[in-house]
Short mmCIF file of C-alpha atoms in Angstrom, two decimals:
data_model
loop_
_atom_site.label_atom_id
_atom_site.label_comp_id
_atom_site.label_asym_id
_atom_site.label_seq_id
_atom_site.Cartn_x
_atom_site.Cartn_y
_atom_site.Cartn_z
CA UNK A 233 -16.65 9.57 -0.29
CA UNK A 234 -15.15 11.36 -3.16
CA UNK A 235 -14.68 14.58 -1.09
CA UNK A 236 -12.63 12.80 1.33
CA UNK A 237 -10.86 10.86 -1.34
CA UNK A 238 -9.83 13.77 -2.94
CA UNK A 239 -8.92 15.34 0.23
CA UNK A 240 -6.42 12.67 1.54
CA UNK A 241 -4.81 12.45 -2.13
CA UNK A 242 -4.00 16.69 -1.35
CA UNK A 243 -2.68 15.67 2.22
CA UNK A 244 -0.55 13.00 0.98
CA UNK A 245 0.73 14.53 -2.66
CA UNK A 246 2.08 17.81 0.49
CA UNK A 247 3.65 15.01 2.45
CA UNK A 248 5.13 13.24 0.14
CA UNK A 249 8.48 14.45 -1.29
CA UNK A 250 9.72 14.03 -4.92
CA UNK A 251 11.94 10.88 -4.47
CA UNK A 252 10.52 8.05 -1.99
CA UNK A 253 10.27 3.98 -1.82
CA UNK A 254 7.66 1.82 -2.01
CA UNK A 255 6.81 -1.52 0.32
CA UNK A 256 4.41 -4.15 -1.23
CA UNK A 257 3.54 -5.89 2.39
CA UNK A 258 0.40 -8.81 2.85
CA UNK A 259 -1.80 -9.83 5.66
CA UNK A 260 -4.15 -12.92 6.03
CA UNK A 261 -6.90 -12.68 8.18
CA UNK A 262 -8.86 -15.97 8.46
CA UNK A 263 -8.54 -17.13 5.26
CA UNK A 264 -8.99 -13.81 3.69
CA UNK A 265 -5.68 -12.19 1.98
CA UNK A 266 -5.07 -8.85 1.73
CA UNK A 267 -2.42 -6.70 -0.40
CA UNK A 268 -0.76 -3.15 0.73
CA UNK A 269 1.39 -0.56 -0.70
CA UNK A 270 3.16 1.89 1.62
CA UNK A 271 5.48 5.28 0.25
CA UNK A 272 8.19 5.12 2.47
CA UNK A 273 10.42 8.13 3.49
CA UNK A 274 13.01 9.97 5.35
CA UNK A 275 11.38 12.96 7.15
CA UNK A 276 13.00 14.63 10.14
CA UNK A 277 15.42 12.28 10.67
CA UNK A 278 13.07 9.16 11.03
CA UNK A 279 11.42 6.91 8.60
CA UNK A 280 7.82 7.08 7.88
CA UNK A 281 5.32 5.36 5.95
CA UNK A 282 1.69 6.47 4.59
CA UNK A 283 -0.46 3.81 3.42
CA UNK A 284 -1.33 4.01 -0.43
CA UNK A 285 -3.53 1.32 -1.42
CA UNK A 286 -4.84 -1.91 0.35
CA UNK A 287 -6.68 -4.63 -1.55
CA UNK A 288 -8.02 -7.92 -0.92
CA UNK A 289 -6.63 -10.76 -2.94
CA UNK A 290 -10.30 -12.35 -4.31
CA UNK A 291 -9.11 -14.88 -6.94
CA UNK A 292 -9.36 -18.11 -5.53
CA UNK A 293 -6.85 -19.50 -7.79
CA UNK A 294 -4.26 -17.67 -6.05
CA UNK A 295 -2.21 -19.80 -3.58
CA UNK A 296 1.19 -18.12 -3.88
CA UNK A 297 1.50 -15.50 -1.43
CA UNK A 298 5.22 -14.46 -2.13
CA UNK A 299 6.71 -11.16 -2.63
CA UNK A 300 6.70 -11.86 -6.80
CA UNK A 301 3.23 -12.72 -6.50
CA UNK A 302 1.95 -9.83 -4.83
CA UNK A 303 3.74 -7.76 -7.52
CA UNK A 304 2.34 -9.50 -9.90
CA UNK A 305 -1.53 -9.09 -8.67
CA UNK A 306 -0.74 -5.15 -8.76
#
């Protein structure tokens, strides 16, 4: 796992370029929340995203599933 891990973080630091967004998005499934962070970027002349990190939101505490929120879990 750590071979591929450090494979796809080679890929991805090519891809990326210096200067690009990022896009906090969530997803329920069932009753199970998840967390994702894209890069976002211009590259011939059409947008594209790469997914950077996904995450499952586990606290049960957590009933807030706004933007802020989100942020604030990361």
């Amino acid at each position: 796992m750590a071979l591929l891990a450090n494979a796809l973080e080679g890929i991805i630091a090519d891809v990326l370029p210096k200067k690009f967004g990022i896009v906090c998005d969530g997803c329920s499934f069932r009753s199970e929340h998840y967390v994702a962070v894209f890069a976002t970027f211009l590259h011939d002349d059409k947008m594209e995203k790469i997914l950077l990190a996904m995450a499952p939101l586990v606290d049960d505490d957590i009933v807030d599933h706004s933007a802020p929120a989100h942020v604030a879990f990361l």
